Short mmCIF file of C-alpha atoms in Angstrom, two decimals:
data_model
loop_
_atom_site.label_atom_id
_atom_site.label_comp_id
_atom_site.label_asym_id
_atom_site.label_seq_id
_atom_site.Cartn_x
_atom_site.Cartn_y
_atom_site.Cartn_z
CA UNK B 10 -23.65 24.31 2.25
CA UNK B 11 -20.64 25.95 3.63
CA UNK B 12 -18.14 27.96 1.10
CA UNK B 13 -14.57 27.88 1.52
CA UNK B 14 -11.53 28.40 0.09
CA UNK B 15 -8.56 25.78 -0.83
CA UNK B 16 -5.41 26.10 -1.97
CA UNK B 17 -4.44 23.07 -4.24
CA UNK B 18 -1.34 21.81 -6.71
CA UNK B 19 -2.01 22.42 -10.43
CA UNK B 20 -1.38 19.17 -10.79
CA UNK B 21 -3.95 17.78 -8.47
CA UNK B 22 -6.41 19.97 -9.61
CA UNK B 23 -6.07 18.89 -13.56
CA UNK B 24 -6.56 15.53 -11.60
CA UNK B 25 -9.76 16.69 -10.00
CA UNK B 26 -10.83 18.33 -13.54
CA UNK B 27 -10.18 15.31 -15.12
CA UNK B 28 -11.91 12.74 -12.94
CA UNK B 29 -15.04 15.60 -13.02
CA UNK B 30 -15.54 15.72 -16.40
CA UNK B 31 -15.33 11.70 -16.48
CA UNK B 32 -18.02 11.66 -13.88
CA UNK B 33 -19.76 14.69 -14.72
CA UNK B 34 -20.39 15.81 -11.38
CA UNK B 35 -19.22 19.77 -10.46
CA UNK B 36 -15.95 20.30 -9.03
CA UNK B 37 -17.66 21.35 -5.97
CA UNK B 38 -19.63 18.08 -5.77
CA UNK B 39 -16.82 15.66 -6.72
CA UNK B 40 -13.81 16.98 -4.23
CA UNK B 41 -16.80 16.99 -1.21
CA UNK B 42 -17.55 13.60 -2.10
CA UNK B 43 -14.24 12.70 -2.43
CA UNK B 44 -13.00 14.32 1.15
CA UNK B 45 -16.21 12.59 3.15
CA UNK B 46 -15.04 9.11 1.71
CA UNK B 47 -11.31 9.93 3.07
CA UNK B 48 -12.48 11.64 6.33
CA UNK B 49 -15.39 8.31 7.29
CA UNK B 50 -14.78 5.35 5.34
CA UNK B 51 -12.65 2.83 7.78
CA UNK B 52 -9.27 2.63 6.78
CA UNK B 53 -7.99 -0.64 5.49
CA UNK B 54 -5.78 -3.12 7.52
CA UNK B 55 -2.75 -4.24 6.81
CA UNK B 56 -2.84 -6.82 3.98
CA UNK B 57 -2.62 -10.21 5.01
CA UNK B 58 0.87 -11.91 4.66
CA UNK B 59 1.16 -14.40 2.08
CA UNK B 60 4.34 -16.90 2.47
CA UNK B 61 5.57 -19.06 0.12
CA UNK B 62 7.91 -21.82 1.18
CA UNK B 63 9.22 -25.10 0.01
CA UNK B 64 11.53 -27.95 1.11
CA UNK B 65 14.85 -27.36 -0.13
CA UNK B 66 16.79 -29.84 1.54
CA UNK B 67 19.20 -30.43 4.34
CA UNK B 68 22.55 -29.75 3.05
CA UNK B 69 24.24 -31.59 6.04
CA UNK B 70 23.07 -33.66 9.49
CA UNK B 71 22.64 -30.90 11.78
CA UNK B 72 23.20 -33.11 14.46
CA UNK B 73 26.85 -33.47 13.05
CA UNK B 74 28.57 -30.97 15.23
CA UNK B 75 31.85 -31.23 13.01
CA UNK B 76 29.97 -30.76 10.12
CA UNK B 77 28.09 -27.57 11.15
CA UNK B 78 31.16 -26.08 12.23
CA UNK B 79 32.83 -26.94 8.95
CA UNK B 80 29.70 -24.99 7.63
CA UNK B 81 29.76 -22.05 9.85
CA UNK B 82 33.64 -21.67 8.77
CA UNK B 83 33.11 -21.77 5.17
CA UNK B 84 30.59 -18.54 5.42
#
């Protein structure tokens, strides 16, 4: 396999130490597997839009030109 040389945030890397010793795979082992999953794996779709909705009521005839007006002014 291929050697080469990363440079990586502390933080990430305490990450990658922690989620190593978890797993007990090497470092080496873990961050390849890791990258290949990123790199090939099909990246997910947008999530499906869930919408809630419910009758609340006409507050007025819409068909009551007056009435809508009257409405329209009051905003």
């Amino acid at each position: 396999m291929p050697r080469t040389t990363i440079d990586l945030d502390s933080s990430l890397l305490e990450e990658l130490k922690k989620r190593q010793a978890a797993e007990g795979k090497t470092l080496s082992r873990l961050v390849s597997e890791l990258l290949a999953r990123a790199l090939f794996e099909p990246e997910a779709g947008p999530r499906e839009l869930s919408w809630t909705s419910q009758d609340m009521g006409a507050r007025f005839d819409l068909e009551d030109k007056d009435r809508l007006y009257q409405a329209l002014d009051e905003t």
